[in-house]
Amino acid sequence: MTRNAQQDADEDSDDVELLAEFRLLWRDAAAIWDEHENEPAFEGYVGSDFFAAWTILKSLRGRGSTFLEWGSGLGVVAIMASRMGFESAGIEIEPELVELAQTLAKRYSADVDFVCGSFVPEEFEPDAAMGDEFFRTDSDSASAYAELDRELSDFDIVYAYPWPDEQGLFNSIMRRCGGRRSVLIRYDNREGISMRQPGMPKRSKR
Ligand SMILES: C[S@@+](CC[C@H](N)C(=O)[O-])C[C@H]1O[C@@H](n2cnc3c(N)ncnc32)[C@H](O)[C@@H]1O
């Protein structure tokens, strides 16, 4: 076996172990949902397709080191990112969800900075002409970046599960306040996972 093939084999076996751990994490998150789904804090919460999130995170290894989950809910994706070696954070508006995410992170030995507040940066001004409309995302609460001691532009990878009508809004936030090379991963329950760099200028057509 060549050295590279050996490295690949080692990485594969690490991933097998991680995936086994993540399946337990997903099971725990599902149990929390079953227990709390009717509580007001869970009104805006729906979990992503965590297997799809894991697959895309694997493809992003080496493309950045800092990860942020917007509206982190139970924090499952941010926890996976931490266990995969990213420097990970999550911003969630519901204090109860932040506490549950912190408990899960501890259980899975994940070092995630979960903070309570809004992922919408203070400097973001919605532009109605560009279709920047808030539907279910909280637009009134204080931004949480100061508590993280970071700006949105400090994060290489941002993960979000927007409501269908808010996909353009999420792109706008990233385009105007995110890092130029930062990646936005979006989950949509009909279209699945997509990835884009909203800060990069579009290539002109020839
Ligand atoms: C669709 S859930 C996604 C949960 C998790 N990210 C996932 O993909 O499994 C959206 C989450 O965003 C939270 N939320 C809504 N507005 C927010 C805001 N302005 N800032 C932070 N979190 C917000 C909701 O409470 C909810 O937990």
PDB file of C-alpha atoms and ligand atoms in Angstrom:
ATOM      1  CA  MET A   1       0.000   0.000   0.000  1.00  0.00           C
ATOM      2  CA  THR A   2       1.429   3.450  -0.882  1.00  0.00           C
ATOM      3  CA  ARG A   3       1.618   6.093   1.849  1.00  0.00           C
ATOM      4  CA  ASN A   4      -1.328   8.034   0.380  1.00  0.00           C
ATOM      5  CA  ALA A   5      -3.479   4.926   0.182  1.00  0.00           C
ATOM      6  CA  GLN A   6      -2.610   4.215   3.844  1.00  0.00           C
ATOM      7  CA  GLN A   7      -3.637   7.750   4.791  1.00  0.00           C
ATOM      8  CA  ASP A   8      -6.896   7.367   2.890  1.00  0.00           C
ATOM      9  CA  ALA A   9      -7.581   4.083   4.692  1.00  0.00           C
ATOM     10  CA  ASP A  10      -6.877   5.726   8.095  1.00  0.00           C
ATOM     11  CA  GLU A  11      -9.181   8.611   7.255  1.00  0.00           C
ATOM     12  CA  ASP A  12     -11.894   6.215   6.120  1.00  0.00           C
ATOM     13  CA  SER A  13     -11.742   4.298   9.391  1.00  0.00           C
ATOM     14  CA  ASP A  14     -11.886   7.594  11.366  1.00  0.00           C
ATOM     15  CA  ASP A  15     -14.993   8.510   9.385  1.00  0.00           C
ATOM     16  CA  VAL A  16     -16.602   5.149  10.113  1.00  0.00           C
ATOM     17  CA  GLU A  17     -16.129   5.828  13.838  1.00  0.00           C
ATOM     18  CA  LEU A  18     -17.409   9.404  13.526  1.00  0.00           C
ATOM     19  CA  LEU A  19     -20.469   8.320  11.601  1.00  0.00           C
ATOM     20  CA  ALA A  20     -21.294   5.731  14.280  1.00  0.00           C
ATOM     21  CA  GLU A  21     -21.013   8.488  16.908  1.00  0.00           C
ATOM     22  CA  PHE A  22     -23.155  10.854  14.820  1.00  0.00           C
ATOM     23  CA  ARG A  23     -25.908   8.265  14.451  1.00  0.00           C
ATOM     24  CA  LEU A  24     -26.195   8.267  18.250  1.00  0.00           C
ATOM     25  CA  LEU A  25     -26.250  12.077  18.230  1.00  0.00           C
ATOM     26  CA  TRP A  26     -29.063  12.120  15.623  1.00  0.00           C
ATOM     27  CA  ARG A  27     -30.996   9.580  17.697  1.00  0.00           C
ATOM     28  CA  ASP A  28     -30.605  11.749  20.814  1.00  0.00           C
ATOM     29  CA  ALA A  29     -31.760  14.847  18.895  1.00  0.00           C
ATOM     30  CA  ALA A  30     -34.818  12.943  17.631  1.00  0.00           C
ATOM     31  CA  ALA A  31     -35.640  11.874  21.205  1.00  0.00           C
ATOM     32  CA  ILE A  32     -35.409  15.513  22.397  1.00  0.00           C
ATOM     33  CA  TRP A  33     -37.722  16.567  19.550  1.00  0.00           C
ATOM     34  CA  ASP A  34     -40.241  13.844  20.490  1.00  0.00           C
ATOM     35  CA  GLU A  35     -40.239  15.044  24.082  1.00  0.00           C
ATOM     36  CA  HIS A  36     -40.443  18.806  23.449  1.00  0.00           C
ATOM     37  CA  GLU A  37     -42.018  19.350  20.024  1.00  0.00           C
ATOM     38  CA  ASN A  38     -45.150  21.027  21.394  1.00  0.00           C
ATOM     39  CA  GLU A  39     -43.310  23.582  23.496  1.00  0.00           C
ATOM     40  CA  PRO A  40     -43.223  27.210  22.268  1.00  0.00           C
ATOM     41  CA  ALA A  41     -39.408  27.220  21.982  1.00  0.00           C
ATOM     42  CA  PHE A  42     -39.692  24.513  19.316  1.00  0.00           C
ATOM     43  CA  GLU A  43     -42.239  26.357  17.191  1.00  0.00           C
ATOM     44  CA  GLY A  44     -39.643  27.499  14.631  1.00  0.00           C
ATOM     45  CA  TYR A  45     -37.455  24.416  14.903  1.00  0.00           C
ATOM     46  CA  VAL A  46     -37.169  21.711  12.262  1.00  0.00           C
ATOM     47  CA  GLY A  47     -34.062  19.566  12.042  1.00  0.00           C
ATOM     48  CA  SER A  48     -32.056  19.252   8.822  1.00  0.00           C
ATOM     49  CA  ASP A  49     -31.171  16.078   6.983  1.00  0.00           C
ATOM     50  CA  PHE A  50     -28.159  15.402   9.175  1.00  0.00           C
ATOM     51  CA  PHE A  51     -26.693  12.709   6.933  1.00  0.00           C
ATOM     52  CA  ALA A  52     -26.641  15.191   4.029  1.00  0.00           C
ATOM     53  CA  ALA A  53     -25.010  17.789   6.305  1.00  0.00           C
ATOM     54  CA  TRP A  54     -22.327  15.282   7.312  1.00  0.00           C
ATOM     55  CA  THR A  55     -21.640  14.440   3.666  1.00  0.00           C
ATOM     56  CA  ILE A  56     -21.152  18.068   2.661  1.00  0.00           C
ATOM     57  CA  LEU A  57     -19.022  18.856   5.711  1.00  0.00           C
ATOM     58  CA  LYS A  58     -16.716  15.994   4.738  1.00  0.00           C
ATOM     59  CA  SER A  59     -16.288  17.562   1.300  1.00  0.00           C
ATOM     60  CA  LEU A  60     -15.308  20.887   2.918  1.00  0.00           C
ATOM     61  CA  ARG A  61     -12.451  19.590   5.033  1.00  0.00           C
ATOM     62  CA  GLY A  62      -9.403  21.646   4.201  1.00  0.00           C
ATOM     63  CA  ARG A  63     -11.439  24.475   2.654  1.00  0.00           C
ATOM     64  CA  GLY A  64     -11.740  26.440   5.860  1.00  0.00           C
ATOM     65  CA  SER A  65     -11.383  26.161   9.579  1.00  0.00           C
ATOM     66  CA  THR A  66     -14.196  28.244  11.080  1.00  0.00           C
ATOM     67  CA  PHE A  67     -17.822  27.080  11.024  1.00  0.00           C
ATOM     68  CA  LEU A  68     -21.039  28.817  12.105  1.00  0.00           C
ATOM     69  CA  GLU A  69     -24.565  27.355  12.259  1.00  0.00           C
ATOM     70  CA  TRP A  70     -27.233  30.050  11.888  1.00  0.00           C
ATOM     71  CA  GLY A  71     -30.361  29.261  13.922  1.00  0.00           C
ATOM     72  CA  SER A  72     -28.562  26.297  15.435  1.00  0.00           C
ATOM     73  CA  GLY A  73     -31.597  24.742  17.158  1.00  0.00           C
ATOM     74  CA  LEU A  74     -30.358  21.593  18.912  1.00  0.00           C
ATOM     75  CA  GLY A  75     -26.901  22.281  17.496  1.00  0.00           C
ATOM     76  CA  VAL A  76     -26.455  18.955  15.742  1.00  0.00           C
ATOM     77  CA  VAL A  77     -24.631  20.297  12.670  1.00  0.00           C
ATOM     78  CA  ALA A  78     -22.348  22.552  14.737  1.00  0.00           C
ATOM     79  CA  ILE A  79     -21.538  19.589  17.002  1.00  0.00           C
ATOM     80  CA  MET A  80     -20.655  17.429  13.986  1.00  0.00           C
ATOM     81  CA  ALA A  81     -18.464  20.234  12.599  1.00  0.00           C
ATOM     82  CA  SER A  82     -16.586  20.464  15.888  1.00  0.00           C
ATOM     83  CA  ARG A  83     -16.027  16.698  16.036  1.00  0.00           C
ATOM     84  CA  MET A  84     -14.745  16.857  12.444  1.00  0.00           C
ATOM     85  CA  GLY A  85     -12.080  19.392  13.404  1.00  0.00           C
ATOM     86  CA  PHE A  86     -13.695  22.734  12.576  1.00  0.00           C
ATOM     87  CA  GLU A  87     -13.653  25.606  15.058  1.00  0.00           C
ATOM     88  CA  SER A  88     -17.394  25.662  15.560  1.00  0.00           C
ATOM     89  CA  ALA A  89     -20.096  28.065  16.778  1.00  0.00           C
ATOM     90  CA  GLY A  90     -23.888  28.277  16.748  1.00  0.00           C
ATOM     91  CA  ILE A  91     -26.305  31.176  17.135  1.00  0.00           C
ATOM     92  CA  GLU A  92     -29.872  30.469  18.231  1.00  0.00           C
ATOM     93  CA  ILE A  93     -32.647  32.818  19.306  1.00  0.00           C
ATOM     94  CA  GLU A  94     -34.414  30.432  21.721  1.00  0.00           C
ATOM     95  CA  PRO A  95     -32.640  30.144  25.092  1.00  0.00           C
ATOM     96  CA  GLU A  96     -34.111  26.688  25.776  1.00  0.00           C
ATOM     97  CA  LEU A  97     -32.682  25.351  22.512  1.00  0.00           C
ATOM     98  CA  VAL A  98     -29.285  26.862  23.302  1.00  0.00           C
ATOM     99  CA  GLU A  99     -29.254  25.020  26.634  1.00  0.00           C
ATOM    100  CA  LEU A 100     -30.258  21.724  25.035  1.00  0.00           C
ATOM    101  CA  ALA A 101     -27.551  22.170  22.367  1.00  0.00           C
ATOM    102  CA  GLN A 102     -24.939  22.840  25.043  1.00  0.00           C
ATOM    103  CA  THR A 103     -25.967  19.662  26.879  1.00  0.00           C
ATOM    104  CA  LEU A 104     -25.700  17.609  23.680  1.00  0.00           C
ATOM    105  CA  ALA A 105     -22.297  19.161  22.882  1.00  0.00           C
ATOM    106  CA  LYS A 106     -21.010  18.160  26.299  1.00  0.00           C
ATOM    107  CA  ARG A 107     -22.324  14.622  25.887  1.00  0.00           C
ATOM    108  CA  TYR A 108     -20.462  14.278  22.567  1.00  0.00           C
ATOM    109  CA  SER A 109     -17.267  16.044  23.757  1.00  0.00           C
ATOM    110  CA  ALA A 110     -17.748  18.798  21.188  1.00  0.00           C
ATOM    111  CA  ASP A 111     -16.227  22.213  21.777  1.00  0.00           C
ATOM    112  CA  VAL A 112     -18.900  24.508  20.321  1.00  0.00           C
ATOM    113  CA  ASP A 113     -19.490  28.145  21.190  1.00  0.00           C
ATOM    114  CA  PHE A 114     -23.311  28.238  21.366  1.00  0.00           C
ATOM    115  CA  VAL A 115     -24.734  31.710  22.002  1.00  0.00           C
ATOM    116  CA  CYS A 116     -28.236  33.056  22.340  1.00  0.00           C
ATOM    117  CA  GLY A 117     -29.302  35.906  20.062  1.00  0.00           C
ATOM    118  CA  SER A 118     -29.788  36.682  16.415  1.00  0.00           C
ATOM    119  CA  PHE A 119     -27.563  35.582  13.549  1.00  0.00           C
ATOM    120  CA  VAL A 120     -28.637  38.675  11.593  1.00  0.00           C
ATOM    121  CA  PRO A 121     -25.712  41.120  11.865  1.00  0.00           C
ATOM    122  CA  GLU A 122     -26.540  44.569  13.254  1.00  0.00           C
ATOM    123  CA  GLU A 123     -25.182  46.269  10.132  1.00  0.00           C
ATOM    124  CA  PHE A 124     -27.471  44.331   7.779  1.00  0.00           C
ATOM    125  CA  GLU A 125     -30.095  46.601   6.225  1.00  0.00           C
ATOM    126  CA  PRO A 126     -32.758  44.632   4.360  1.00  0.00           C
ATOM    127  CA  ASP A 127     -33.314  45.957   0.854  1.00  0.00           C
ATOM    128  CA  ALA A 128     -36.963  45.395  -0.111  1.00  0.00           C
ATOM    129  CA  ALA A 129     -36.111  46.104  -3.759  1.00  0.00           C
ATOM    130  CA  MET A 130     -33.782  43.077  -3.634  1.00  0.00           C
ATOM    131  CA  GLY A 131     -36.518  40.928  -2.083  1.00  0.00           C
ATOM    132  CA  ASP A 132     -35.000  40.948   1.408  1.00  0.00           C
ATOM    133  CA  GLU A 133     -38.065  40.009   3.413  1.00  0.00           C
ATOM    134  CA  PHE A 134     -38.265  38.355   6.805  1.00  0.00           C
ATOM    135  CA  PHE A 135     -40.981  35.725   7.202  1.00  0.00           C
ATOM    136  CA  ARG A 136     -40.180  33.405  10.114  1.00  0.00           C
ATOM    137  CA  THR A 137     -36.675  34.466  10.994  1.00  0.00           C
ATOM    138  CA  ASP A 138     -36.650  36.820  13.984  1.00  0.00           C
ATOM    139  CA  SER A 139     -35.671  40.273  12.722  1.00  0.00           C
ATOM    140  CA  ASP A 140     -35.961  42.236  15.990  1.00  0.00           C
ATOM    141  CA  SER A 141     -33.632  40.602  18.489  1.00  0.00           C
ATOM    142  CA  ALA A 142     -30.107  41.728  19.221  1.00  0.00           C
ATOM    143  CA  SER A 143     -27.336  40.294  17.116  1.00  0.00           C
ATOM    144  CA  ALA A 144     -25.123  37.700  18.853  1.00  0.00           C
ATOM    145  CA  TYR A 145     -21.776  38.283  17.108  1.00  0.00           C
ATOM    146  CA  ALA A 146     -20.454  40.532  19.905  1.00  0.00           C
ATOM    147  CA  GLU A 147     -20.965  37.680  22.354  1.00  0.00           C
ATOM    148  CA  LEU A 148     -18.997  35.395  20.065  1.00  0.00           C
ATOM    149  CA  ASP A 149     -16.390  38.140  19.814  1.00  0.00           C
ATOM    150  CA  ARG A 150     -16.462  37.645  16.062  1.00  0.00           C
ATOM    151  CA  GLU A 151     -17.922  39.114  12.896  1.00  0.00           C
ATOM    152  CA  LEU A 152     -19.901  37.085  10.399  1.00  0.00           C
ATOM    153  CA  SER A 153     -17.029  37.637   7.951  1.00  0.00           C
ATOM    154  CA  ASP A 154     -14.691  35.669  10.286  1.00  0.00           C
ATOM    155  CA  PHE A 155     -16.461  32.421   9.406  1.00  0.00           C
ATOM    156  CA  ASP A 156     -15.303  30.346   6.433  1.00  0.00           C
ATOM    157  CA  ILE A 157     -18.393  28.140   6.398  1.00  0.00           C
ATOM    158  CA  VAL A 158     -21.938  29.096   7.398  1.00  0.00           C
ATOM    159  CA  TYR A 159     -24.738  26.515   7.587  1.00  0.00           C
ATOM    160  CA  ALA A 160     -28.442  27.406   7.568  1.00  0.00           C
ATOM    161  CA  TYR A 161     -31.879  25.867   7.107  1.00  0.00           C
ATOM    162  CA  PRO A 162     -33.992  28.814   5.866  1.00  0.00           C
ATOM    163  CA  TRP A 163     -37.716  28.741   5.330  1.00  0.00           C
ATOM    164  CA  PRO A 164     -38.334  28.510   1.558  1.00  0.00           C
ATOM    165  CA  ASP A 165     -39.282  32.204   1.212  1.00  0.00           C
ATOM    166  CA  GLU A 166     -36.151  33.332   2.990  1.00  0.00           C
ATOM    167  CA  GLN A 167     -33.485  31.727   0.840  1.00  0.00           C
ATOM    168  CA  GLY A 168     -32.791  35.002  -1.014  1.00  0.00           C
ATOM    169  CA  LEU A 169     -32.663  36.898   2.276  1.00  0.00           C
ATOM    170  CA  PHE A 170     -30.037  34.500   3.654  1.00  0.00           C
ATOM    171  CA  ASN A 171     -27.947  34.943   0.489  1.00  0.00           C
ATOM    172  CA  SER A 172     -28.216  38.733   0.844  1.00  0.00           C
ATOM    173  CA  ILE A 173     -26.981  38.627   4.440  1.00  0.00           C
ATOM    174  CA  MET A 174     -23.985  36.575   3.386  1.00  0.00           C
ATOM    175  CA  ARG A 175     -23.297  38.660   0.288  1.00  0.00           C
ATOM    176  CA  ARG A 176     -23.297  41.909   2.231  1.00  0.00           C
ATOM    177  CA  CYS A 177     -21.881  40.901   5.609  1.00  0.00           C
ATOM    178  CA  GLY A 178     -20.058  37.575   5.066  1.00  0.00           C
ATOM    179  CA  GLY A 179     -16.459  36.978   4.061  1.00  0.00           C
ATOM    180  CA  ARG A 180     -15.710  37.314   0.345  1.00  0.00           C
ATOM    181  CA  ARG A 181     -14.710  33.675   0.075  1.00  0.00           C
ATOM    182  CA  SER A 182     -17.054  32.312   2.726  1.00  0.00           C
ATOM    183  CA  VAL A 183     -19.298  29.429   1.799  1.00  0.00           C
ATOM    184  CA  LEU A 184     -23.015  29.334   2.621  1.00  0.00           C
ATOM    185  CA  ILE A 185     -24.474  25.838   2.911  1.00  0.00           C
ATOM    186  CA  ARG A 186     -28.254  25.853   2.759  1.00  0.00           C
ATOM    187  CA  TYR A 187     -30.591  22.986   3.476  1.00  0.00           C
ATOM    188  CA  ASP A 188     -34.032  22.844   1.901  1.00  0.00           C
ATOM    189  CA  ASN A 189     -36.378  19.936   2.539  1.00  0.00           C
ATOM    190  CA  ARG A 190     -37.423  19.702  -1.119  1.00  0.00           C
ATOM    191  CA  GLU A 191     -34.154  20.530  -2.849  1.00  0.00           C
ATOM    192  CA  GLY A 192     -31.707  19.122  -0.306  1.00  0.00           C
ATOM    193  CA  ILE A 193     -28.333  20.707   0.337  1.00  0.00           C
ATOM    194  CA  SER A 194     -26.758  23.422  -1.781  1.00  0.00           C
ATOM    195  CA  MET A 195     -23.586  25.390  -1.429  1.00  0.00           C
ATOM    196  CA  ARG A 196     -22.616  28.813  -2.751  1.00  0.00           C
ATOM    197  CA  GLN A 197     -20.203  31.684  -2.252  1.00  0.00           C
ATOM    198  CA  PRO A 198     -22.536  34.696  -2.215  1.00  0.00           C
ATOM    199  CA  GLY A 199     -19.616  37.125  -1.718  1.00  0.00           C
ATOM    200  CA  MET A 200     -17.845  36.149  -4.941  1.00  0.00           C
ATOM    201  CA  PRO A 201     -18.675  38.219  -8.018  1.00  0.00           C
ATOM    202  CA  LYS A 202     -20.660  36.278 -10.633  1.00  0.00           C
ATOM    203  CA  ARG A 203     -18.660  35.256 -13.675  1.00  0.00           C
ATOM    204  CA  SER A 204     -19.645  37.317 -16.695  1.00  0.00           C
ATOM    205  CA  LYS A 205     -21.092  35.360 -19.594  1.00  0.00           C
ATOM    206  CA  ARG A 206     -19.091  35.442 -22.817  1.00  0.00           C
TER     207      ARG A 206
HETATM  208  C1  LIG B   1     -35.364  25.417  10.604  1.00  0.00           C
HETATM  209  S1  LIG B   1     -34.630  25.486  12.232  1.00  0.00           S
HETATM  210  C2  LIG B   1     -33.009  24.852  11.877  1.00  0.00           C
HETATM  211  C3  LIG B   1     -32.335  24.146  13.035  1.00  0.00           C
HETATM  212  C4  LIG B   1     -30.936  23.612  12.768  1.00  0.00           C
HETATM  213  N1  LIG B   1     -30.070  24.623  12.205  1.00  0.00           N
HETATM  214  C5  LIG B   1     -30.952  22.448  11.803  1.00  0.00           C
HETATM  215  O1  LIG B   1     -30.672  22.677  10.616  1.00  0.00           O
HETATM  216  O2  LIG B   1     -31.217  21.311  12.204  1.00  0.00           O
HETATM  217  C6  LIG B   1     -34.366  27.268  12.353  1.00  0.00           C
HETATM  218  C7  LIG B   1     -33.899  27.741  13.731  1.00  0.00           C
HETATM  219  O3  LIG B   1     -33.618  29.152  13.642  1.00  0.00           O
HETATM  220  C8  LIG B   1     -33.992  29.774  14.867  1.00  0.00           C
HETATM  221  N2  LIG B   1     -34.095  31.224  14.596  1.00  0.00           N
HETATM  222  C9  LIG B   1     -35.101  31.931  14.006  1.00  0.00           C
HETATM  223  N3  LIG B   1     -34.746  33.232  13.848  1.00  0.00           N
HETATM  224  C10 LIG B   1     -33.480  33.351  14.340  1.00  0.00           C
HETATM  225  C11 LIG B   1     -32.567  34.428  14.435  1.00  0.00           C
HETATM  226  N4  LIG B   1     -32.847  35.664  13.980  1.00  0.00           N
HETATM  227  N5  LIG B   1     -31.356  34.203  14.985  1.00  0.00           N
HETATM  228  C12 LIG B   1     -31.037  32.958  15.483  1.00  0.00           C
HETATM  229  N6  LIG B   1     -31.862  31.884  15.389  1.00  0.00           N
HETATM  230  C13 LIG B   1     -33.059  32.078  14.823  1.00  0.00           C
HETATM  231  C14 LIG B   1     -35.269  29.044  15.251  1.00  0.00           C
HETATM  232  O4  LIG B   1     -35.551  29.168  16.639  1.00  0.00           O
HETATM  233  C15 LIG B   1     -34.924  27.607  14.831  1.00  0.00           C
HETATM  234  O5  LIG B   1     -34.331  26.890  15.901  1.00  0.00           O
END
